[in-house]
PDB file of C-alpha atoms in Angstrom:
ATOM      1  CA  UNK M  84      46.678 -54.567   9.355  1.00  0.00           C
ATOM      2  CA  UNK M  85      43.236 -53.455   7.369  1.00  0.00           C
ATOM      3  CA  UNK M  86      42.753 -54.550   3.822  1.00  0.00           C
ATOM      4  CA  UNK M  87      43.496 -51.140   2.633  1.00  0.00           C
ATOM      5  CA  UNK M  88      46.785 -51.123   4.277  1.00  0.00           C
ATOM      6  CA  UNK M  89      47.565 -54.481   2.748  1.00  0.00           C
ATOM      7  CA  UNK M  90      46.553 -53.548  -0.417  1.00  0.00           C
ATOM      8  CA  UNK M  91      48.711 -50.262  -0.487  1.00  0.00           C
ATOM      9  CA  UNK M  92      51.901 -52.293   0.758  1.00  0.00           C
ATOM     10  CA  UNK M  93      51.921 -54.787  -2.059  1.00  0.00           C
ATOM     11  CA  UNK M  94      51.251 -51.935  -4.465  1.00  0.00           C
ATOM     12  CA  UNK M  95      54.388 -50.282  -2.887  1.00  0.00           C
ATOM     13  CA  UNK M  96      56.188 -53.305  -3.048  1.00  0.00           C
ATOM     14  CA  UNK M  97      55.750 -54.117  -6.521  1.00  0.00           C
ATOM     15  CA  UNK M  98      59.134 -53.272  -8.177  1.00  0.00           C
ATOM     16  CA  UNK M  99      58.629 -52.819 -11.700  1.00  0.00           C
ATOM     17  CA  UNK M 100      62.137 -53.043 -14.147  1.00  0.00           C
ATOM     18  CA  UNK M 101      62.866 -49.683 -15.927  1.00  0.00           C
ATOM     19  CA  UNK M 102      62.892 -49.598 -19.375  1.00  0.00           C
ATOM     20  CA  UNK M 103      64.750 -47.393 -21.602  1.00  0.00           C
ATOM     21  CA  UNK M 104      62.562 -44.315 -23.572  1.00  0.00           C
ATOM     22  CA  UNK M 105      61.755 -45.680 -27.225  1.00  0.00           C
ATOM     23  CA  UNK M 106      62.944 -42.185 -28.602  1.00  0.00           C
ATOM     24  CA  UNK M 107      61.257 -40.421 -31.678  1.00  0.00           C
ATOM     25  CA  UNK M 108      63.831 -41.592 -34.067  1.00  0.00           C
ATOM     26  CA  UNK M 109      62.155 -43.964 -36.589  1.00  0.00           C
ATOM     27  CA  UNK M 110      60.378 -44.802 -39.653  1.00  0.00           C
ATOM     28  CA  UNK M 111      57.056 -43.014 -38.704  1.00  0.00           C
ATOM     29  CA  UNK M 112      54.161 -43.960 -41.116  1.00  0.00           C
ATOM     30  CA  UNK M 113      54.044 -42.124 -44.457  1.00  0.00           C
ATOM     31  CA  UNK M 114      51.707 -42.197 -47.554  1.00  0.00           C
ATOM     32  CA  UNK M 115      52.179 -42.080 -51.256  1.00  0.00           C
ATOM     33  CA  UNK M 116      49.342 -40.220 -51.478  1.00  0.00           C
ATOM     34  CA  UNK M 117      48.393 -37.788 -48.569  1.00  0.00           C
ATOM     35  CA  UNK M 118      45.922 -36.177 -50.273  1.00  0.00           C
ATOM     36  CA  UNK M 119      43.734 -39.473 -50.953  1.00  0.00           C
ATOM     37  CA  UNK M 120      44.851 -40.588 -47.616  1.00  0.00           C
ATOM     38  CA  UNK M 121      43.414 -37.468 -45.889  1.00  0.00           C
ATOM     39  CA  UNK M 122      40.363 -37.066 -47.646  1.00  0.00           C
ATOM     40  CA  UNK M 123      39.762 -41.068 -46.856  1.00  0.00           C
ATOM     41  CA  UNK M 124      40.410 -40.267 -43.232  1.00  0.00           C
ATOM     42  CA  UNK M 125      38.119 -37.200 -43.104  1.00  0.00           C
ATOM     43  CA  UNK M 126      35.434 -39.141 -44.900  1.00  0.00           C
ATOM     44  CA  UNK M 127      35.766 -41.992 -41.793  1.00  0.00           C
ATOM     45  CA  UNK M 128      34.943 -39.352 -39.278  1.00  0.00           C
ATOM     46  CA  UNK M 129      32.104 -37.785 -41.146  1.00  0.00           C
ATOM     47  CA  UNK M 130      34.008 -34.612 -43.168  1.00  0.00           C
ATOM     48  CA  UNK M 131      34.684 -33.812 -46.719  1.00  0.00           C
ATOM     49  CA  UNK M 132      37.729 -32.799 -48.455  1.00  0.00           C
ATOM     50  CA  UNK M 133      38.067 -30.769 -51.451  1.00  0.00           C
ATOM     51  CA  UNK M 134      40.792 -29.813 -53.676  1.00  0.00           C
ATOM     52  CA  UNK M 135      40.164 -26.230 -55.622  1.00  0.00           C
ATOM     53  CA  UNK M 136      41.875 -23.836 -57.476  1.00  0.00           C
ATOM     54  CA  UNK M 137      39.937 -20.875 -56.947  1.00  0.00           C
ATOM     55  CA  UNK M 138      37.365 -18.962 -54.285  1.00  0.00           C
ATOM     56  CA  UNK M 139      34.540 -19.512 -57.103  1.00  0.00           C
ATOM     57  CA  UNK M 140      35.199 -23.140 -57.162  1.00  0.00           C
ATOM     58  CA  UNK M 141      34.792 -22.991 -53.141  1.00  0.00           C
ATOM     59  CA  UNK M 142      31.728 -21.480 -53.689  1.00  0.00           C
ATOM     60  CA  UNK M 143      30.123 -23.449 -56.090  1.00  0.00           C
ATOM     61  CA  UNK M 144      30.909 -26.568 -53.720  1.00  0.00           C
ATOM     62  CA  UNK M 145      29.498 -24.634 -50.656  1.00  0.00           C
ATOM     63  CA  UNK M 146      26.470 -24.006 -52.539  1.00  0.00           C
ATOM     64  CA  UNK M 147      26.311 -27.651 -52.904  1.00  0.00           C
ATOM     65  CA  UNK M 148      26.181 -28.156 -49.179  1.00  0.00           C
ATOM     66  CA  UNK M 149      22.325 -27.629 -47.711  1.00  0.00           C
ATOM     67  CA  UNK M 150      23.634 -26.382 -44.368  1.00  0.00           C
ATOM     68  CA  UNK M 151      25.452 -23.605 -46.352  1.00  0.00           C
ATOM     69  CA  UNK M 152      22.518 -22.708 -48.785  1.00  0.00           C
ATOM     70  CA  UNK M 153      20.119 -22.544 -45.731  1.00  0.00           C
ATOM     71  CA  UNK M 154      22.253 -20.345 -43.610  1.00  0.00           C
ATOM     72  CA  UNK M 155      20.680 -17.242 -42.221  1.00  0.00           C
ATOM     73  CA  UNK M 156      24.079 -16.538 -40.131  1.00  0.00           C
ATOM     74  CA  UNK M 157      27.407 -17.018 -41.738  1.00  0.00           C
ATOM     75  CA  UNK M 158      30.773 -16.074 -40.188  1.00  0.00           C
ATOM     76  CA  UNK M 159      33.435 -15.663 -42.756  1.00  0.00           C
ATOM     77  CA  UNK M 160      37.200 -15.202 -41.762  1.00  0.00           C
ATOM     78  CA  UNK M 161      38.479 -15.795 -45.304  1.00  0.00           C
ATOM     79  CA  UNK M 162      38.355 -13.578 -47.996  1.00  0.00           C
ATOM     80  CA  UNK M 163      37.521 -16.380 -50.587  1.00  0.00           C
ATOM     81  CA  UNK M 164      34.007 -16.395 -49.391  1.00  0.00           C
ATOM     82  CA  UNK M 165      31.666 -13.447 -47.812  1.00  0.00           C
ATOM     83  CA  UNK M 166      29.929 -13.887 -45.003  1.00  0.00           C
ATOM     84  CA  UNK M 167      26.941 -11.575 -43.116  1.00  0.00           C
ATOM     85  CA  UNK M 168      28.081 -11.414 -39.947  1.00  0.00           C
ATOM     86  CA  UNK M 169      30.736  -8.586 -38.956  1.00  0.00           C
ATOM     87  CA  UNK M 170      32.793 -10.889 -36.598  1.00  0.00           C
ATOM     88  CA  UNK M 171      35.266  -8.002 -35.866  1.00  0.00           C
ATOM     89  CA  UNK M 172      32.326  -5.863 -34.459  1.00  0.00           C
ATOM     90  CA  UNK M 173      31.333  -8.560 -32.092  1.00  0.00           C
ATOM     91  CA  UNK M 174      32.910  -8.037 -28.419  1.00  0.00           C
ATOM     92  CA  UNK M 175      30.692 -10.903 -26.536  1.00  0.00           C
ATOM     93  CA  UNK M 176      31.206 -14.161 -27.969  1.00  0.00           C
ATOM     94  CA  UNK M 177      27.834 -15.388 -26.550  1.00  0.00           C
ATOM     95  CA  UNK M 178      26.293 -13.378 -29.377  1.00  0.00           C
ATOM     96  CA  UNK M 179      27.737 -15.938 -31.682  1.00  0.00           C
ATOM     97  CA  UNK M 180      25.360 -18.550 -30.057  1.00  0.00           C
ATOM     98  CA  UNK M 181      23.223 -18.771 -33.186  1.00  0.00           C
ATOM     99  CA  UNK M 182      25.758 -18.900 -36.072  1.00  0.00           C
ATOM    100  CA  UNK M 183      24.668 -21.411 -38.678  1.00  0.00           C
ATOM    101  CA  UNK M 184      28.121 -21.449 -40.856  1.00  0.00           C
ATOM    102  CA  UNK M 185      31.629 -20.466 -40.522  1.00  0.00           C
ATOM    103  CA  UNK M 186      34.454 -20.464 -43.017  1.00  0.00           C
ATOM    104  CA  UNK M 187      37.772 -20.235 -41.261  1.00  0.00           C
ATOM    105  CA  UNK M 188      41.473 -20.363 -42.195  1.00  0.00           C
ATOM    106  CA  UNK M 189      43.386 -23.633 -41.228  1.00  0.00           C
ATOM    107  CA  UNK M 190      47.077 -23.707 -41.579  1.00  0.00           C
ATOM    108  CA  UNK M 191      47.901 -27.547 -42.616  1.00  0.00           C
ATOM    109  CA  UNK M 192      46.467 -30.742 -42.213  1.00  0.00           C
ATOM    110  CA  UNK M 193      47.551 -34.106 -41.278  1.00  0.00           C
ATOM    111  CA  UNK M 194      46.905 -37.249 -43.317  1.00  0.00           C
ATOM    112  CA  UNK M 195      47.008 -40.133 -40.573  1.00  0.00           C
ATOM    113  CA  UNK M 196      43.989 -38.624 -38.824  1.00  0.00           C
ATOM    114  CA  UNK M 197      42.237 -35.981 -41.381  1.00  0.00           C
ATOM    115  CA  UNK M 198      42.856 -33.110 -38.688  1.00  0.00           C
ATOM    116  CA  UNK M 199      43.759 -29.432 -39.666  1.00  0.00           C
ATOM    117  CA  UNK M 200      45.660 -27.217 -37.397  1.00  0.00           C
ATOM    118  CA  UNK M 201      44.350 -23.938 -36.592  1.00  0.00           C
ATOM    119  CA  UNK M 202      45.191 -21.380 -33.733  1.00  0.00           C
ATOM    120  CA  UNK M 203      43.729 -17.949 -32.585  1.00  0.00           C
ATOM    121  CA  UNK M 204      46.599 -15.744 -33.961  1.00  0.00           C
ATOM    122  CA  UNK M 205      43.909 -13.785 -36.279  1.00  0.00           C
ATOM    123  CA  UNK M 206      40.732 -15.226 -34.605  1.00  0.00           C
ATOM    124  CA  UNK M 207      38.864 -12.714 -32.214  1.00  0.00           C
ATOM    125  CA  UNK M 208      36.767 -15.096 -30.414  1.00  0.00           C
ATOM    126  CA  UNK M 209      38.101 -18.806 -30.520  1.00  0.00           C
ATOM    127  CA  UNK M 210      34.545 -20.309 -29.716  1.00  0.00           C
ATOM    128  CA  UNK M 211      33.738 -19.731 -33.415  1.00  0.00           C
ATOM    129  CA  UNK M 212      35.695 -23.135 -33.742  1.00  0.00           C
ATOM    130  CA  UNK M 213      33.295 -24.794 -31.727  1.00  0.00           C
ATOM    131  CA  UNK M 214      29.873 -23.218 -31.683  1.00  0.00           C
ATOM    132  CA  UNK M 215      28.408 -23.023 -35.448  1.00  0.00           C
ATOM    133  CA  UNK M 216      26.348 -25.444 -36.613  1.00  0.00           C
ATOM    134  CA  UNK M 217      28.696 -26.178 -39.559  1.00  0.00           C
ATOM    135  CA  UNK M 218      32.122 -25.709 -40.165  1.00  0.00           C
ATOM    136  CA  UNK M 219      34.630 -25.403 -43.215  1.00  0.00           C
ATOM    137  CA  UNK M 220      38.037 -24.603 -43.492  1.00  0.00           C
ATOM    138  CA  UNK M 221      40.244 -23.073 -46.205  1.00  0.00           C
ATOM    139  CA  UNK M 222      43.806 -24.432 -46.070  1.00  0.00           C
ATOM    140  CA  UNK M 223      46.282 -22.821 -48.310  1.00  0.00           C
ATOM    141  CA  UNK M 224      48.130 -25.045 -50.791  1.00  0.00           C
ATOM    142  CA  UNK M 225      51.141 -23.456 -52.218  1.00  0.00           C
ATOM    143  CA  UNK M 226      51.256 -25.803 -55.431  1.00  0.00           C
ATOM    144  CA  UNK M 227      49.376 -28.708 -54.737  1.00  0.00           C
ATOM    145  CA  UNK M 228      47.365 -29.906 -51.813  1.00  0.00           C
ATOM    146  CA  UNK M 229      49.850 -32.508 -50.691  1.00  0.00           C
ATOM    147  CA  UNK M 230      51.990 -29.447 -50.023  1.00  0.00           C
ATOM    148  CA  UNK M 231      49.590 -28.692 -47.369  1.00  0.00           C
ATOM    149  CA  UNK M 232      49.331 -31.800 -45.594  1.00  0.00           C
ATOM    150  CA  UNK M 233      51.820 -33.814 -43.303  1.00  0.00           C
ATOM    151  CA  UNK M 234      51.951 -37.584 -43.365  1.00  0.00           C
ATOM    152  CA  UNK M 235      52.083 -38.056 -39.382  1.00  0.00           C
ATOM    153  CA  UNK M 236      51.514 -36.240 -35.990  1.00  0.00           C
ATOM    154  CA  UNK M 237      55.373 -36.194 -35.490  1.00  0.00           C
ATOM    155  CA  UNK M 238      55.759 -34.083 -38.722  1.00  0.00           C
ATOM    156  CA  UNK M 239      52.999 -32.002 -37.419  1.00  0.00           C
ATOM    157  CA  UNK M 240      54.426 -30.862 -34.360  1.00  0.00           C
ATOM    158  CA  UNK M 241      57.597 -30.255 -35.948  1.00  0.00           C
ATOM    159  CA  UNK M 242      56.191 -27.581 -37.917  1.00  0.00           C
ATOM    160  CA  UNK M 243      54.507 -26.043 -35.245  1.00  0.00           C
ATOM    161  CA  UNK M 244      56.058 -23.024 -33.192  1.00  0.00           C
ATOM    162  CA  UNK M 245      55.094 -22.164 -29.654  1.00  0.00           C
ATOM    163  CA  UNK M 246      56.855 -18.964 -28.817  1.00  0.00           C
ATOM    164  CA  UNK M 247      54.484 -17.442 -26.860  1.00  0.00           C
ATOM    165  CA  UNK M 248      51.246 -19.005 -25.303  1.00  0.00           C
ATOM    166  CA  UNK M 249      48.543 -19.167 -27.419  1.00  0.00           C
ATOM    167  CA  UNK M 250      45.227 -21.384 -28.384  1.00  0.00           C
ATOM    168  CA  UNK M 251      45.615 -23.955 -30.927  1.00  0.00           C
ATOM    169  CA  UNK M 252      44.305 -26.720 -31.250  1.00  0.00           C
ATOM    170  CA  UNK M 253      43.951 -29.984 -34.127  1.00  0.00           C
ATOM    171  CA  UNK M 254      40.289 -30.539 -35.626  1.00  0.00           C
ATOM    172  CA  UNK M 255      39.232 -33.344 -37.396  1.00  0.00           C
ATOM    173  CA  UNK M 256      35.990 -34.061 -38.556  1.00  0.00           C
ATOM    174  CA  UNK M 257      32.604 -32.860 -37.252  1.00  0.00           C
ATOM    175  CA  UNK M 258      31.820 -33.011 -33.527  1.00  0.00           C
ATOM    176  CA  UNK M 259      30.980 -36.481 -32.362  1.00  0.00           C
ATOM    177  CA  UNK M 260      30.463 -39.101 -29.333  1.00  0.00           C
ATOM    178  CA  UNK M 261      29.965 -42.512 -28.910  1.00  0.00           C
ATOM    179  CA  UNK M 262      29.796 -42.503 -25.275  1.00  0.00           C
ATOM    180  CA  UNK M 263      26.265 -43.943 -24.471  1.00  0.00           C
ATOM    181  CA  UNK M 264      25.976 -47.572 -25.734  1.00  0.00           C
ATOM    182  CA  UNK M 265      28.545 -46.990 -28.341  1.00  0.00           C
ATOM    183  CA  UNK M 266      26.041 -45.047 -30.521  1.00  0.00           C
ATOM    184  CA  UNK M 267      27.743 -42.731 -32.628  1.00  0.00           C
ATOM    185  CA  UNK M 268      26.253 -39.429 -32.660  1.00  0.00           C
ATOM    186  CA  UNK M 269      27.565 -36.489 -34.913  1.00  0.00           C
ATOM    187  CA  UNK M 270      27.233 -33.114 -33.794  1.00  0.00           C
ATOM    188  CA  UNK M 271      26.736 -33.685 -30.438  1.00  0.00           C
ATOM    189  CA  UNK M 272      28.770 -30.984 -28.881  1.00  0.00           C
ATOM    190  CA  UNK M 273      29.748 -28.839 -31.866  1.00  0.00           C
ATOM    191  CA  UNK M 274      29.968 -28.543 -35.571  1.00  0.00           C
ATOM    192  CA  UNK M 275      27.219 -31.265 -37.631  1.00  0.00           C
ATOM    193  CA  UNK M 276      29.228 -31.200 -40.611  1.00  0.00           C
ATOM    194  CA  UNK M 277      32.946 -29.998 -41.866  1.00  0.00           C
ATOM    195  CA  UNK M 278      33.948 -29.244 -45.272  1.00  0.00           C
ATOM    196  CA  UNK M 279      38.015 -28.769 -45.917  1.00  0.00           C
ATOM    197  CA  UNK M 280      39.243 -26.900 -48.695  1.00  0.00           C
ATOM    198  CA  UNK M 281      42.553 -27.038 -49.833  1.00  0.00           C
ATOM    199  CA  UNK M 282      42.967 -23.982 -52.350  1.00  0.00           C
ATOM    200  CA  UNK M 283      46.084 -24.157 -54.522  1.00  0.00           C
ATOM    201  CA  UNK M 284      47.721 -21.210 -55.296  1.00  0.00           C
TER     202      UNK M 284
END
């Protein structure tokens, strides 16, 4: 018997006792202040959270972001901030390769990991989530920012509906990697900065 066969036989002969599925019922993590925790986690992964009450406040905050002030091509899919790229008229997503800044809608946020949920229901080219140099999301908050934030991913998945095939993803902070010698690089594969605005309405 070859060493290979001996190894495979040893693996096959290993009997691992089965265990019951732990189930999903339980006391999942919750936060006394979801807004504060979300902002803290988002900051830890390189992003910034803002709570605002008007479009004017969003624009005022964005004007403090050097990348926005210097941006030459801005895509905005949010009525609160004007862009200068006619996104609806772009048929080839490759033409978005030089977008400097994008302001996009997000549906809700997750406190435990600083993420926002986005999908392509009203987005013609989903590459717009990944190709701009800098990203901002606007999350509608009915009365308070906490209304737009769930505590954990269990609550997040309960909130999602997958009635039809559709793209969707959670985005937490700007692009980052530490694959090489554990050296963290922000913006390696996507956006170099990310701001999240909770717009109280």
